[in-house]
Each structure stands twice: as C-alpha cells, then as structure tokens.
GROMACS .gro file of C-alpha atoms in nm:
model
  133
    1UNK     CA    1  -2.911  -3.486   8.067
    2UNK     CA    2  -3.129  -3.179   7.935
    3UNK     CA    3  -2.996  -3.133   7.542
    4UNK     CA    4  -2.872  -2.744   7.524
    5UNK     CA    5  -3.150  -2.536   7.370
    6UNK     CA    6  -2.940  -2.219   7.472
    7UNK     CA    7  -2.912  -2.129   7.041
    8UNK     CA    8  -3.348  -2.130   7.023
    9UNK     CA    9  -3.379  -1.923   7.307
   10UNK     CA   10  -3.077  -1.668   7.187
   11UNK     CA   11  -3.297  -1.631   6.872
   12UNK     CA   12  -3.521  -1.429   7.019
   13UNK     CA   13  -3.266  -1.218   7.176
   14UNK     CA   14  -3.248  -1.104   6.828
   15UNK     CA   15  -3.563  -0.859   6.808
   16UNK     CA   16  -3.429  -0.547   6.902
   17UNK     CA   17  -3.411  -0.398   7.319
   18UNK     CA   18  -3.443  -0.836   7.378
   19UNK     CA   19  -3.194  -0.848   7.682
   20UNK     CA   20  -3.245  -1.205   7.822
   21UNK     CA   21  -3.458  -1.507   7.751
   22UNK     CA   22  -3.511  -1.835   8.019
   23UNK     CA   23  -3.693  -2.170   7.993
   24UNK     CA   24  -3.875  -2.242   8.306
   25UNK     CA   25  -4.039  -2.534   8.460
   26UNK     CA   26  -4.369  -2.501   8.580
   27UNK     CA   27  -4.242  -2.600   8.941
   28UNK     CA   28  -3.930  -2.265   8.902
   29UNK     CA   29  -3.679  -2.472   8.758
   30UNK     CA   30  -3.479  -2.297   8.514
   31UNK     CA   31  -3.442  -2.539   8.200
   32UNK     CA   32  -3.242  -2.305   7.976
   33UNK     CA   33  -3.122  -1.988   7.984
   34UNK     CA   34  -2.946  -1.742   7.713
   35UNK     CA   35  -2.634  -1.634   7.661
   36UNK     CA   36  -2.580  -1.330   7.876
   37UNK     CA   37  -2.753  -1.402   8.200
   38UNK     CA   38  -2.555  -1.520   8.462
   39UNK     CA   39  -2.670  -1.928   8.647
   40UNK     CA   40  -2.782  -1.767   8.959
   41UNK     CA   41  -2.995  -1.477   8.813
   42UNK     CA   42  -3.144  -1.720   8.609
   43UNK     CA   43  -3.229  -1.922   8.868
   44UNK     CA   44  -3.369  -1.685   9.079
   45UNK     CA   45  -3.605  -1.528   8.802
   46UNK     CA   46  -3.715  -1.844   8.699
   47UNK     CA   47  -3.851  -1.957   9.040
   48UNK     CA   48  -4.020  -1.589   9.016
   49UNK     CA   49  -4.170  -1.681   8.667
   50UNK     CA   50  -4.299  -1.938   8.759
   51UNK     CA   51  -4.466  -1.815   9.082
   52UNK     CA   52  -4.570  -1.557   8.856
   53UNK     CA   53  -4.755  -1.767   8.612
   54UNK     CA   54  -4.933  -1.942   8.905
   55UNK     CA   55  -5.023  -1.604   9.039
   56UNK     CA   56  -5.198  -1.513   8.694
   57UNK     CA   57  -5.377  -1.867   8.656
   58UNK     CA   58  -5.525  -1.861   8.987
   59UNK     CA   59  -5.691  -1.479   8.879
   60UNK     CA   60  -5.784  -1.616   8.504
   61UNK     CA   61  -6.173  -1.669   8.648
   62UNK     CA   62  -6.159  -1.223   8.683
   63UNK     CA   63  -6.140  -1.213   8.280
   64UNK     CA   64  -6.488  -1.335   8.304
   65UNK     CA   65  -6.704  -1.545   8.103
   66UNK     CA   66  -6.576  -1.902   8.210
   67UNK     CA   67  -6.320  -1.822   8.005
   68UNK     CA   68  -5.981  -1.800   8.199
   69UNK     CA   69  -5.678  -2.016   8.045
   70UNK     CA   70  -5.391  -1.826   8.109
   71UNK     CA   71  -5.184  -1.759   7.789
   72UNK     CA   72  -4.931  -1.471   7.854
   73UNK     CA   73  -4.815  -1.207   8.088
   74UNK     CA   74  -4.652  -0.868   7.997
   75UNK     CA   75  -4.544  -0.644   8.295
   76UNK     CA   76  -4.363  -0.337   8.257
   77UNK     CA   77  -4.116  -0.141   8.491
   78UNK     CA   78  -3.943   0.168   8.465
   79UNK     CA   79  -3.655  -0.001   8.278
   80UNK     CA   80  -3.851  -0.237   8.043
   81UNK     CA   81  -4.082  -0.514   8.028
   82UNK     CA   82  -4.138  -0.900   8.134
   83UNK     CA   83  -4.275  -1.075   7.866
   84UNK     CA   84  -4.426  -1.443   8.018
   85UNK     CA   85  -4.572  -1.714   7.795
   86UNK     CA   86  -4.643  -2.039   7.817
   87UNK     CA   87  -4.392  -2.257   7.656
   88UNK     CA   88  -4.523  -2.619   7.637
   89UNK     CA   89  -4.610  -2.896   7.864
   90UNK     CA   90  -4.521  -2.750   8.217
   91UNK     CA   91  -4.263  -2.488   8.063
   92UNK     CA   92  -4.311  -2.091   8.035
   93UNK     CA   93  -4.092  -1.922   7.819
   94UNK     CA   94  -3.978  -1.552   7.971
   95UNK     CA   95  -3.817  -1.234   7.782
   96UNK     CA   96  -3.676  -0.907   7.938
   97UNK     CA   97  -3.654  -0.658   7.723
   98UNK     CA   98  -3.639  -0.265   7.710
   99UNK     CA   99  -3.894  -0.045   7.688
  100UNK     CA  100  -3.841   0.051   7.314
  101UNK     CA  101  -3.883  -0.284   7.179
  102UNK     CA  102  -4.114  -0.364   6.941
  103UNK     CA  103  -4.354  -0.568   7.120
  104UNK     CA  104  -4.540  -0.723   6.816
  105UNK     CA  105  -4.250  -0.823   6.665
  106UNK     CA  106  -4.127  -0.977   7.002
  107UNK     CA  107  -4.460  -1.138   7.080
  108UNK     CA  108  -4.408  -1.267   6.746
  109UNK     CA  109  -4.080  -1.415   6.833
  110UNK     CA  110  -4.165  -1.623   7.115
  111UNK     CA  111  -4.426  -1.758   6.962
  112UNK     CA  112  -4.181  -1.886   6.705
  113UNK     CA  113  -3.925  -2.016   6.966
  114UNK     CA  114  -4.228  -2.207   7.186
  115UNK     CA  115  -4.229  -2.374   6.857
  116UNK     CA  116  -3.912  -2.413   6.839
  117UNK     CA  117  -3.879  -2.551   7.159
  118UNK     CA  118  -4.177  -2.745   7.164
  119UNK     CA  119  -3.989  -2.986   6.840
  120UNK     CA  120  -3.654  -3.001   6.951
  121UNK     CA  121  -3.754  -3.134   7.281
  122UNK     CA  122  -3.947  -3.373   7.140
  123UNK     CA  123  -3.750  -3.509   6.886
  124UNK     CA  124  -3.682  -3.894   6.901
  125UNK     CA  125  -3.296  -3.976   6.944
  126UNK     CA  126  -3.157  -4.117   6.675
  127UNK     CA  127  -3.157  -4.562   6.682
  128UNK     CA  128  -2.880  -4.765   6.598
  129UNK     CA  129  -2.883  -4.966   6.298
  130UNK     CA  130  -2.677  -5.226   6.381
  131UNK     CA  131  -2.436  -5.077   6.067
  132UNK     CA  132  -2.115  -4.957   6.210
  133UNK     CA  133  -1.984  -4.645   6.016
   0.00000   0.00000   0.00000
C-alpha cells in the first residue's frame, strides 16, 4: 500500500494561482494527487504527463551539445501553465497553475516538495523491538 503523500504535494498548492499538483509514475500512473482534483482527472493527466515527459526526453539531443537530460517542462495555455519536473526515481512531479503565478517562487516550490517526496518515500518503517508498549 502507497503511504499518502497527499499533505507534501498540497504544499505547493500554497504559492499563489497553484490549482493542482499530481505524482506520476514514469509508466502514467498517478501515485498521488492533491486535494482538489478529482481520481479520474488525475488519472487521465497523469498518463498525459508522463507521455509528455517521454515526448521531451526523446527531443533533449535538439538542445545541442551532447547535453540533453531532461529536467523540466513549462507549457502555457490561455488559462495558465503546466509546470513538469522530474520527481525522483521514475516519478515526475506536475503543477497547474494560473497564469499570474509567480513562477520563481513556484519553481522554487517543487523543487522543495521533490525533496520532500524523495525522503518520505524512502524512509525505513519503523522495526519492532521486541518491547511491547
């Protein structure tokens, strides 16, 4: 059973015109997903995200240089903006947000929660002493 993460990703729902915020597998499994979205919207964007991601690795060689590891992807619509990162081991972290956020502060942000992420996925469970309490 996957441990809810859905309080680290509804942290960085907290920078300002931040409107939703999923955990995706690399293969467009949604992981987590914040408060707010709706199961089958999530779903459905993160099997885009994640198609997505693969679309932008596979053009990485175009930024030239033999330098073309894929980082993050920012795409912006009429409404607001996608905001695509990678968020570990075979995760990606995705943000929709509107236009007027502040997209320092929100690049910022998921940094922070990839981090965030990153340790509370890995942390060890807890052994058992052998004490009973």
């Amino acid at each position: 059973m996957n441990p809810d993460l859905s309080w680290v990703l509804n942290d960085v729902l907290e920078v300002r015109g931040a409107r939703h915020a999923i955990l995706v597998s690399a293969d467009g499994l949604l992981m987590q997903r914040s408060d707010g979205i709706v199961r089958d919207d999530a779903e459905r964007n993160a099997a885009a995200m994640s198609s997505l991601q693969s679309l932008c690795r596979s053009v990485a060689p175009f930024v030239g240089g033999g330098q073309g590891l894929w980082k993050q992807t920012l795409i912006e619509f009429d409404g607001g903006w996608i905001f695509l990162i990678a968020g570990g081991s075979g995760s990606y972290l995705a943000v929709s947000t509107a236009l007027d956020v502040d997209m320092e502060a929100m690049s910022i942000r998921m940094q922070k929660t990839v981090g965030a992420l990153t340790k509370a996925m890995s942390a060890t469970p807890r052994q058992n002493t052998g004490a009973d309490a």
